[in-house]
Amino acid sequence: MSFQPVIPFGGMAGWSFLQRTQSAQKEAFNTSPVMDRDIQYYKENIGKVNTAEELVDDYRLLKVTLGAYGLDADIGNKFYIKKVLEDGTLDTDDLANKLTDKRYYEMAKDFGFGDFGIPGNKVSDFSDRTIAAYKERQFEIAVGEQSQEMRLALSLDRDLSAIVDKTTSDEGKWFAIMGNPPLRQVFETALGLPKSFGTLDLDQQLGAFREKAETYFGESTVGQFSDPDKMEELNRLFLVRSEIANGTASLSGGAIALTLLQSFNR
């Protein structure tokens, strides 16, 4: 049996425990026999793949590939994945450019089947980078089996930092957040936005995200989250509000109120 991460508490108490024990728990998880077999197979075979069709026809390679981008649930959608990969990303009509979920775009761009003569998986460090991402996300999935909120908190720094570092407009960065389901959930929860929020017009959603971000963090831009303190505050708000929504808050009512008031007064 694979190692299962231990999350004994919810909210900030659980997050503190996970932060303290994360290195040891990851090591135990990544050295499990199942993980080791998947990783070794990927290392030995991904460089031999020449087309998107070859990739989707190899279940074990596709499993690790999709896992590296957080797309594990789509393992059965072979035709769809093949289309995304074969189209590439250079043309505005390419499927990856039309999808709301930008993780597909990142995958198609990295492989480059539809963009370049030689695909990205032929590059020497491709397997190492993909395997590292796969390990990270598989640990997060295992954490999510204990606590979905902890899984989202673990992925926040990586996913949001990648968007902050993009050389695109602030509007483009907000749309990237809106197109990343895990990040979107963190922001909607932390900013106290209702479940029906996603039914609004995209421009209205953008305006609401900016307005709420300014209220809670003092600025409306995505770039402000390059500040570790603001990233930490976003995560803290997300975990506190998640506990409230789940009815499992370990903080007292006064402590919760103080946390939210402090966010308003920053």
PDB file of C-alpha atoms in Angstrom:
ATOM      1  CA  MET A   1       0.000   0.000   0.000  1.00  0.00           C
ATOM      2  CA  SER A   2       1.224   3.508  -0.828  1.00  0.00           C
ATOM      3  CA  PHE A   3       2.051   5.925   1.958  1.00  0.00           C
ATOM      4  CA  GLN A   4      -0.896   8.154   2.838  1.00  0.00           C
ATOM      5  CA  PRO A   5      -0.149  11.669   4.130  1.00  0.00           C
ATOM      6  CA  VAL A   6      -1.242  12.472   7.658  1.00  0.00           C
ATOM      7  CA  ILE A   7      -3.377  15.597   8.233  1.00  0.00           C
ATOM      8  CA  PRO A   8      -4.633  15.421  11.839  1.00  0.00           C
ATOM      9  CA  PHE A   9      -6.279  18.863  11.949  1.00  0.00           C
ATOM     10  CA  GLY A  10      -8.169  21.237   9.709  1.00  0.00           C
ATOM     11  CA  GLY A  11      -7.575  24.927   9.009  1.00  0.00           C
ATOM     12  CA  MET A  12      -4.451  26.767  10.116  1.00  0.00           C
ATOM     13  CA  ALA A  13      -3.569  24.119  12.713  1.00  0.00           C
ATOM     14  CA  GLY A  14      -3.541  21.437  10.036  1.00  0.00           C
ATOM     15  CA  TRP A  15      -1.604  23.672   7.671  1.00  0.00           C
ATOM     16  CA  SER A  16       1.078  24.326  10.300  1.00  0.00           C
ATOM     17  CA  PHE A  17       1.420  20.589  10.946  1.00  0.00           C
ATOM     18  CA  LEU A  18       1.684  19.836   7.232  1.00  0.00           C
ATOM     19  CA  GLN A  19       4.334  22.522   6.741  1.00  0.00           C
ATOM     20  CA  ARG A  20       6.437  21.058   9.565  1.00  0.00           C
ATOM     21  CA  THR A  21       6.203  17.482   8.334  1.00  0.00           C
ATOM     22  CA  GLN A  22       5.947  17.985   4.584  1.00  0.00           C
ATOM     23  CA  SER A  23       9.524  17.017   3.648  1.00  0.00           C
ATOM     24  CA  ALA A  24       9.407  13.722   5.533  1.00  0.00           C
ATOM     25  CA  GLN A  25       5.914  12.901   4.284  1.00  0.00           C
ATOM     26  CA  LYS A  26       6.870  13.650   0.671  1.00  0.00           C
ATOM     27  CA  GLU A  27       9.935  11.444   0.876  1.00  0.00           C
ATOM     28  CA  ALA A  28       7.892   8.522   2.190  1.00  0.00           C
ATOM     29  CA  PHE A  29       5.239   9.062  -0.475  1.00  0.00           C
ATOM     30  CA  ASN A  30       7.652   9.387  -3.412  1.00  0.00           C
ATOM     31  CA  THR A  31       9.604   6.236  -2.544  1.00  0.00           C
ATOM     32  CA  SER A  32       6.534   3.986  -2.604  1.00  0.00           C
ATOM     33  CA  PRO A  33       6.787   1.074  -5.096  1.00  0.00           C
ATOM     34  CA  VAL A  34       3.927   2.314  -7.294  1.00  0.00           C
ATOM     35  CA  MET A  35       5.451   5.783  -7.700  1.00  0.00           C
ATOM     36  CA  ASP A  36       8.887   4.323  -8.354  1.00  0.00           C
ATOM     37  CA  ARG A  37       7.617   2.044 -11.140  1.00  0.00           C
ATOM     38  CA  ASP A  38       5.716   4.863 -12.865  1.00  0.00           C
ATOM     39  CA  ILE A  39       8.691   7.212 -12.689  1.00  0.00           C
ATOM     40  CA  GLN A  40      11.206   4.685 -14.001  1.00  0.00           C
ATOM     41  CA  TYR A  41       8.966   3.776 -16.931  1.00  0.00           C
ATOM     42  CA  TYR A  42       8.508   7.434 -17.819  1.00  0.00           C
ATOM     43  CA  LYS A  43      12.231   8.144 -17.717  1.00  0.00           C
ATOM     44  CA  GLU A  44      12.975   5.216 -19.997  1.00  0.00           C
ATOM     45  CA  ASN A  45      10.242   5.791 -22.576  1.00  0.00           C
ATOM     46  CA  ILE A  46       9.038   9.398 -22.887  1.00  0.00           C
ATOM     47  CA  GLY A  47      12.003  10.349 -25.097  1.00  0.00           C
ATOM     48  CA  LYS A  48      10.984   7.669 -27.623  1.00  0.00           C
ATOM     49  CA  VAL A  49       7.602   9.303 -28.308  1.00  0.00           C
ATOM     50  CA  ASN A  50       7.379  11.126 -31.660  1.00  0.00           C
ATOM     51  CA  THR A  51       3.691  12.000 -31.961  1.00  0.00           C
ATOM     52  CA  ALA A  52       0.686  12.893 -29.830  1.00  0.00           C
ATOM     53  CA  GLU A  53      -0.955   9.643 -30.909  1.00  0.00           C
ATOM     54  CA  GLU A  54       1.947   7.590 -29.543  1.00  0.00           C
ATOM     55  CA  LEU A  55       1.669   9.421 -26.231  1.00  0.00           C
ATOM     56  CA  VAL A  56      -2.074   8.925 -25.737  1.00  0.00           C
ATOM     57  CA  ASP A  57      -1.813   5.251 -26.774  1.00  0.00           C
ATOM     58  CA  ASP A  58       0.617   4.538 -23.915  1.00  0.00           C
ATOM     59  CA  TYR A  59      -1.484   4.587 -20.745  1.00  0.00           C
ATOM     60  CA  ARG A  60       1.484   4.714 -18.369  1.00  0.00           C
ATOM     61  CA  LEU A  61       3.153   7.635 -20.143  1.00  0.00           C
ATOM     62  CA  LEU A  62      -0.150   9.496 -20.442  1.00  0.00           C
ATOM     63  CA  LYS A  63      -0.881   8.929 -16.753  1.00  0.00           C
ATOM     64  CA  VAL A  64       2.331  10.648 -15.647  1.00  0.00           C
ATOM     65  CA  THR A  65       2.020  13.379 -18.273  1.00  0.00           C
ATOM     66  CA  LEU A  66      -1.513  14.365 -17.293  1.00  0.00           C
ATOM     67  CA  GLY A  67      -0.628  14.041 -13.620  1.00  0.00           C
ATOM     68  CA  ALA A  68       2.198  16.542 -14.055  1.00  0.00           C
ATOM     69  CA  TYR A  69      -0.303  19.177 -15.213  1.00  0.00           C
ATOM     70  CA  GLY A  70      -3.042  18.331 -12.724  1.00  0.00           C
ATOM     71  CA  LEU A  71      -5.222  16.794 -15.437  1.00  0.00           C
ATOM     72  CA  ASP A  72      -5.411  13.250 -14.038  1.00  0.00           C
ATOM     73  CA  ALA A  73      -9.199  13.087 -14.364  1.00  0.00           C
ATOM     74  CA  ASP A  74      -8.979  13.310 -18.170  1.00  0.00           C
ATOM     75  CA  ILE A  75      -7.051  10.050 -18.595  1.00  0.00           C
ATOM     76  CA  GLY A  76     -10.024   8.548 -20.476  1.00  0.00           C
ATOM     77  CA  ASN A  77     -10.427  11.433 -22.948  1.00  0.00           C
ATOM     78  CA  LYS A  78      -7.769  10.237 -25.375  1.00  0.00           C
ATOM     79  CA  PHE A  79      -9.235  11.793 -28.540  1.00  0.00           C
ATOM     80  CA  TYR A  80      -9.653  15.170 -26.842  1.00  0.00           C
ATOM     81  CA  ILE A  81      -6.109  15.159 -25.431  1.00  0.00           C
ATOM     82  CA  LYS A  82      -4.677  14.088 -28.793  1.00  0.00           C
ATOM     83  CA  LYS A  83      -6.459  17.002 -30.490  1.00  0.00           C
ATOM     84  CA  VAL A  84      -5.114  19.504 -27.950  1.00  0.00           C
ATOM     85  CA  LEU A  85      -1.555  18.221 -28.373  1.00  0.00           C
ATOM     86  CA  GLU A  86      -1.642  17.939 -32.169  1.00  0.00           C
ATOM     87  CA  ASP A  87      -3.030  21.454 -32.646  1.00  0.00           C
ATOM     88  CA  GLY A  88      -0.247  23.088 -30.636  1.00  0.00           C
ATOM     89  CA  THR A  89      -0.458  26.678 -29.417  1.00  0.00           C
ATOM     90  CA  LEU A  90       0.912  29.013 -32.103  1.00  0.00           C
ATOM     91  CA  ASP A  91      -2.365  29.613 -33.962  1.00  0.00           C
ATOM     92  CA  THR A  92      -5.242  31.458 -32.309  1.00  0.00           C
ATOM     93  CA  ASP A  93      -7.591  28.770 -33.659  1.00  0.00           C
ATOM     94  CA  ASP A  94      -5.692  25.988 -31.878  1.00  0.00           C
ATOM     95  CA  LEU A  95      -7.913  24.186 -29.371  1.00  0.00           C
ATOM     96  CA  ALA A  96      -5.598  24.908 -26.428  1.00  0.00           C
ATOM     97  CA  ASN A  97      -6.031  28.644 -27.028  1.00  0.00           C
ATOM     98  CA  LYS A  98      -9.816  28.350 -26.883  1.00  0.00           C
ATOM     99  CA  LEU A  99     -10.073  26.367 -23.675  1.00  0.00           C
ATOM    100  CA  THR A 100     -10.852  28.110 -20.403  1.00  0.00           C
ATOM    101  CA  ASP A 101      -8.628  25.702 -18.468  1.00  0.00           C
ATOM    102  CA  LYS A 102      -5.115  26.914 -19.315  1.00  0.00           C
ATOM    103  CA  ARG A 103      -3.408  23.798 -18.012  1.00  0.00           C
ATOM    104  CA  TYR A 104      -4.073  22.254 -21.427  1.00  0.00           C
ATOM    105  CA  TYR A 105      -2.297  25.167 -23.056  1.00  0.00           C
ATOM    106  CA  GLU A 106       0.763  24.671 -20.862  1.00  0.00           C
ATOM    107  CA  MET A 107       0.874  20.968 -21.702  1.00  0.00           C
ATOM    108  CA  ALA A 108       0.499  21.539 -25.454  1.00  0.00           C
ATOM    109  CA  LYS A 109       3.148  24.272 -25.363  1.00  0.00           C
ATOM    110  CA  ASP A 110       5.640  22.123 -23.476  1.00  0.00           C
ATOM    111  CA  PHE A 111       5.277  19.147 -25.806  1.00  0.00           C
ATOM    112  CA  GLY A 112       5.113  21.262 -28.962  1.00  0.00           C
ATOM    113  CA  PHE A 113       3.795  18.470 -31.206  1.00  0.00           C
ATOM    114  CA  GLY A 114       1.791  20.939 -33.271  1.00  0.00           C
ATOM    115  CA  ASP A 115       4.308  23.772 -33.055  1.00  0.00           C
ATOM    116  CA  PHE A 116       7.769  22.436 -33.859  1.00  0.00           C
ATOM    117  CA  GLY A 117       9.472  19.761 -35.925  1.00  0.00           C
ATOM    118  CA  ILE A 118      11.101  18.250 -32.854  1.00  0.00           C
ATOM    119  CA  PRO A 119       8.768  17.863 -29.847  1.00  0.00           C
ATOM    120  CA  GLY A 120       9.741  19.098 -26.404  1.00  0.00           C
ATOM    121  CA  ASN A 121       9.926  15.625 -24.901  1.00  0.00           C
ATOM    122  CA  LYS A 122      13.138  15.050 -26.889  1.00  0.00           C
ATOM    123  CA  VAL A 123      14.945  17.677 -24.778  1.00  0.00           C
ATOM    124  CA  SER A 124      17.296  16.062 -22.259  1.00  0.00           C
ATOM    125  CA  ASP A 125      15.773  17.514 -19.078  1.00  0.00           C
ATOM    126  CA  PHE A 126      12.132  17.108 -20.148  1.00  0.00           C
ATOM    127  CA  SER A 127      11.513  13.895 -18.214  1.00  0.00           C
ATOM    128  CA  ASP A 128      13.137  15.255 -15.049  1.00  0.00           C
ATOM    129  CA  ARG A 129      10.966  18.386 -15.098  1.00  0.00           C
ATOM    130  CA  THR A 130       7.793  16.447 -15.814  1.00  0.00           C
ATOM    131  CA  ILE A 131       8.518  13.827 -13.158  1.00  0.00           C
ATOM    132  CA  ALA A 132       9.203  16.525 -10.550  1.00  0.00           C
ATOM    133  CA  ALA A 133       5.836  18.119 -11.342  1.00  0.00           C
ATOM    134  CA  TYR A 134       4.154  14.701 -11.272  1.00  0.00           C
ATOM    135  CA  LYS A 135       5.586  13.892  -7.833  1.00  0.00           C
ATOM    136  CA  GLU A 136       4.484  17.261  -6.479  1.00  0.00           C
ATOM    137  CA  ARG A 137       0.940  16.973  -7.762  1.00  0.00           C
ATOM    138  CA  GLN A 138       0.505  13.309  -6.780  1.00  0.00           C
ATOM    139  CA  PHE A 139       1.449  14.197  -3.220  1.00  0.00           C
ATOM    140  CA  GLU A 140      -1.117  16.992  -3.347  1.00  0.00           C
ATOM    141  CA  ILE A 141      -3.771  14.543  -4.571  1.00  0.00           C
ATOM    142  CA  ALA A 142      -2.947  12.205  -1.689  1.00  0.00           C
ATOM    143  CA  VAL A 143      -3.227  15.136   0.722  1.00  0.00           C
ATOM    144  CA  GLY A 144      -6.543  16.003  -0.910  1.00  0.00           C
ATOM    145  CA  GLU A 145      -7.917  12.601   0.030  1.00  0.00           C
ATOM    146  CA  GLN A 146      -7.539  13.743   3.640  1.00  0.00           C
ATOM    147  CA  SER A 147      -8.365  17.428   3.095  1.00  0.00           C
ATOM    148  CA  GLN A 148      -9.216  19.112  -0.191  1.00  0.00           C
ATOM    149  CA  GLU A 149      -8.483  22.521   1.340  1.00  0.00           C
ATOM    150  CA  MET A 150      -4.923  21.439   2.219  1.00  0.00           C
ATOM    151  CA  ARG A 151      -4.417  20.210  -1.336  1.00  0.00           C
ATOM    152  CA  LEU A 152      -5.399  23.613  -2.719  1.00  0.00           C
ATOM    153  CA  ALA A 153      -3.239  25.414  -0.171  1.00  0.00           C
ATOM    154  CA  LEU A 154      -0.230  23.292  -1.191  1.00  0.00           C
ATOM    155  CA  SER A 155      -0.643  24.141  -4.866  1.00  0.00           C
ATOM    156  CA  LEU A 156      -1.295  27.852  -4.358  1.00  0.00           C
ATOM    157  CA  ASP A 157       2.276  29.165  -4.238  1.00  0.00           C
ATOM    158  CA  ARG A 158       3.405  27.212  -7.305  1.00  0.00           C
ATOM    159  CA  ASP A 159       0.378  27.923  -9.501  1.00  0.00           C
ATOM    160  CA  LEU A 160      -0.065  31.576  -8.576  1.00  0.00           C
ATOM    161  CA  SER A 161       3.660  32.360  -8.791  1.00  0.00           C
ATOM    162  CA  ALA A 162       3.725  30.947 -12.321  1.00  0.00           C
ATOM    163  CA  ILE A 163       0.993  33.404 -13.325  1.00  0.00           C
ATOM    164  CA  VAL A 164       2.566  36.337 -11.477  1.00  0.00           C
ATOM    165  CA  ASP A 165       5.794  35.746 -13.416  1.00  0.00           C
ATOM    166  CA  LYS A 166       4.089  35.792 -16.825  1.00  0.00           C
ATOM    167  CA  THR A 167       4.970  38.695 -19.139  1.00  0.00           C
ATOM    168  CA  THR A 168       1.367  39.540 -19.840  1.00  0.00           C
ATOM    169  CA  SER A 169      -1.061  42.250 -18.784  1.00  0.00           C
ATOM    170  CA  ASP A 170      -2.694  42.307 -15.374  1.00  0.00           C
ATOM    171  CA  GLU A 171      -5.998  41.542 -17.080  1.00  0.00           C
ATOM    172  CA  GLY A 172      -4.417  38.530 -18.748  1.00  0.00           C
ATOM    173  CA  LYS A 173      -3.119  37.322 -15.383  1.00  0.00           C
ATOM    174  CA  TRP A 174      -6.553  37.589 -13.803  1.00  0.00           C
ATOM    175  CA  PHE A 175      -8.047  35.638 -16.692  1.00  0.00           C
ATOM    176  CA  ALA A 176      -5.335  33.002 -16.190  1.00  0.00           C
ATOM    177  CA  ILE A 177      -6.407  32.687 -12.537  1.00  0.00           C
ATOM    178  CA  MET A 178     -10.032  32.455 -13.601  1.00  0.00           C
ATOM    179  CA  GLY A 179      -9.054  29.706 -16.061  1.00  0.00           C
ATOM    180  CA  ASN A 180      -7.227  27.610 -13.464  1.00  0.00           C
ATOM    181  CA  PRO A 181      -9.904  25.720 -11.459  1.00  0.00           C
ATOM    182  CA  PRO A 182      -7.847  25.167  -8.265  1.00  0.00           C
ATOM    183  CA  LEU A 183      -6.636  28.794  -8.163  1.00  0.00           C
ATOM    184  CA  ARG A 184     -10.087  30.091  -8.936  1.00  0.00           C
ATOM    185  CA  GLN A 185     -11.516  28.136  -6.007  1.00  0.00           C
ATOM    186  CA  VAL A 186      -8.887  29.548  -3.647  1.00  0.00           C
ATOM    187  CA  PHE A 187      -9.605  33.125  -4.704  1.00  0.00           C
ATOM    188  CA  GLU A 188     -13.385  32.759  -4.691  1.00  0.00           C
ATOM    189  CA  THR A 189     -13.302  31.252  -1.198  1.00  0.00           C
ATOM    190  CA  ALA A 190     -10.734  33.682   0.225  1.00  0.00           C
ATOM    191  CA  LEU A 191     -12.550  36.705  -1.189  1.00  0.00           C
ATOM    192  CA  GLY A 192     -15.969  35.531  -0.011  1.00  0.00           C
ATOM    193  CA  LEU A 193     -17.506  35.259  -3.473  1.00  0.00           C
ATOM    194  CA  PRO A 194     -20.724  33.208  -3.821  1.00  0.00           C
ATOM    195  CA  LYS A 195     -21.027  29.888  -5.711  1.00  0.00           C
ATOM    196  CA  SER A 196     -23.155  31.624  -8.361  1.00  0.00           C
ATOM    197  CA  PHE A 197     -20.285  34.020  -9.143  1.00  0.00           C
ATOM    198  CA  GLY A 198     -19.075  31.942 -12.093  1.00  0.00           C
ATOM    199  CA  THR A 199     -22.334  32.507 -13.995  1.00  0.00           C
ATOM    200  CA  LEU A 200     -21.621  36.231 -14.403  1.00  0.00           C
ATOM    201  CA  ASP A 201     -20.184  37.786 -17.545  1.00  0.00           C
ATOM    202  CA  LEU A 202     -16.371  37.412 -17.623  1.00  0.00           C
ATOM    203  CA  ASP A 203     -15.802  41.162 -17.494  1.00  0.00           C
ATOM    204  CA  GLN A 204     -18.060  41.409 -14.443  1.00  0.00           C
ATOM    205  CA  GLN A 205     -16.120  38.589 -12.805  1.00  0.00           C
ATOM    206  CA  LEU A 206     -12.852  40.363 -13.547  1.00  0.00           C
ATOM    207  CA  GLY A 207     -14.150  43.571 -11.998  1.00  0.00           C
ATOM    208  CA  ALA A 208     -15.311  41.742  -8.868  1.00  0.00           C
ATOM    209  CA  PHE A 209     -11.988  39.940  -8.431  1.00  0.00           C
ATOM    210  CA  ARG A 210     -10.090  43.215  -8.694  1.00  0.00           C
ATOM    211  CA  GLU A 211     -12.441  45.053  -6.335  1.00  0.00           C
ATOM    212  CA  LYS A 212     -12.309  42.322  -3.696  1.00  0.00           C
ATOM    213  CA  ALA A 213      -8.522  41.980  -4.004  1.00  0.00           C
ATOM    214  CA  GLU A 214      -8.106  45.688  -3.364  1.00  0.00           C
ATOM    215  CA  THR A 215     -10.441  45.504  -0.371  1.00  0.00           C
ATOM    216  CA  TYR A 216      -8.557  42.637   1.258  1.00  0.00           C
ATOM    217  CA  PHE A 217      -4.971  43.198   0.133  1.00  0.00           C
ATOM    218  CA  GLY A 218      -4.754  46.902  -0.684  1.00  0.00           C
ATOM    219  CA  GLU A 219      -4.180  46.471  -4.436  1.00  0.00           C
ATOM    220  CA  SER A 220      -6.203  45.170  -7.345  1.00  0.00           C
ATOM    221  CA  THR A 221      -3.298  43.670  -9.302  1.00  0.00           C
ATOM    222  CA  VAL A 222      -2.158  40.055  -9.525  1.00  0.00           C
ATOM    223  CA  GLY A 223       1.455  41.221  -9.323  1.00  0.00           C
ATOM    224  CA  GLN A 224       1.059  42.067  -5.629  1.00  0.00           C
ATOM    225  CA  PHE A 225       1.208  38.340  -4.841  1.00  0.00           C
ATOM    226  CA  SER A 226       4.909  38.312  -5.617  1.00  0.00           C
ATOM    227  CA  ASP A 227       5.072  39.537  -2.001  1.00  0.00           C
ATOM    228  CA  PRO A 228       5.310  36.386   0.186  1.00  0.00           C
ATOM    229  CA  ASP A 229       3.356  38.108   2.956  1.00  0.00           C
ATOM    230  CA  LYS A 230       0.397  38.693   0.656  1.00  0.00           C
ATOM    231  CA  MET A 231       0.601  35.141  -0.670  1.00  0.00           C
ATOM    232  CA  GLU A 232       0.530  33.904   2.921  1.00  0.00           C
ATOM    233  CA  GLU A 233      -2.406  36.156   3.778  1.00  0.00           C
ATOM    234  CA  LEU A 234      -4.346  34.864   0.752  1.00  0.00           C
ATOM    235  CA  ASN A 235      -3.730  31.307   1.896  1.00  0.00           C
ATOM    236  CA  ARG A 236      -4.727  32.135   5.470  1.00  0.00           C
ATOM    237  CA  LEU A 237      -7.985  33.735   4.372  1.00  0.00           C
ATOM    238  CA  PHE A 238      -8.742  30.741   2.176  1.00  0.00           C
ATOM    239  CA  LEU A 239      -8.210  28.259   5.010  1.00  0.00           C
ATOM    240  CA  VAL A 240     -10.193  30.305   7.546  1.00  0.00           C
ATOM    241  CA  ARG A 241     -13.152  30.806   5.206  1.00  0.00           C
ATOM    242  CA  SER A 242     -13.035  27.126   4.185  1.00  0.00           C
ATOM    243  CA  GLU A 243     -13.352  26.104   7.843  1.00  0.00           C
ATOM    244  CA  ILE A 244     -16.288  28.440   8.290  1.00  0.00           C
ATOM    245  CA  ALA A 245     -18.003  27.098   5.157  1.00  0.00           C
ATOM    246  CA  ASN A 246     -17.420  23.494   6.231  1.00  0.00           C
ATOM    247  CA  GLY A 247     -18.587  24.132   9.762  1.00  0.00           C
ATOM    248  CA  THR A 248     -15.319  22.779  11.137  1.00  0.00           C
ATOM    249  CA  ALA A 249     -13.673  25.958  12.349  1.00  0.00           C
ATOM    250  CA  SER A 250     -11.086  25.231  15.027  1.00  0.00           C
ATOM    251  CA  LEU A 251     -10.663  28.914  15.832  1.00  0.00           C
ATOM    252  CA  SER A 252     -13.009  30.671  18.207  1.00  0.00           C
ATOM    253  CA  GLY A 253     -15.583  33.048  16.788  1.00  0.00           C
ATOM    254  CA  GLY A 254     -13.555  35.977  18.090  1.00  0.00           C
ATOM    255  CA  ALA A 255     -10.352  34.717  16.483  1.00  0.00           C
ATOM    256  CA  ILE A 256     -12.088  34.251  13.132  1.00  0.00           C
ATOM    257  CA  ALA A 257     -13.567  37.731  13.308  1.00  0.00           C
ATOM    258  CA  LEU A 258     -10.131  39.172  14.150  1.00  0.00           C
ATOM    259  CA  THR A 259      -8.550  37.364  11.196  1.00  0.00           C
ATOM    260  CA  LEU A 260     -11.076  38.800   8.771  1.00  0.00           C
ATOM    261  CA  LEU A 261     -10.904  42.293  10.280  1.00  0.00           C
ATOM    262  CA  GLN A 262      -7.124  42.302  10.041  1.00  0.00           C
ATOM    263  CA  SER A 263      -7.426  41.498   6.333  1.00  0.00           C
ATOM    264  CA  PHE A 264      -9.795  44.417   5.783  1.00  0.00           C
ATOM    265  CA  ASN A 265      -7.499  46.827   7.640  1.00  0.00           C
ATOM    266  CA  ARG A 266      -4.244  46.008   5.883  1.00  0.00           C
TER     267      ARG A 266
END
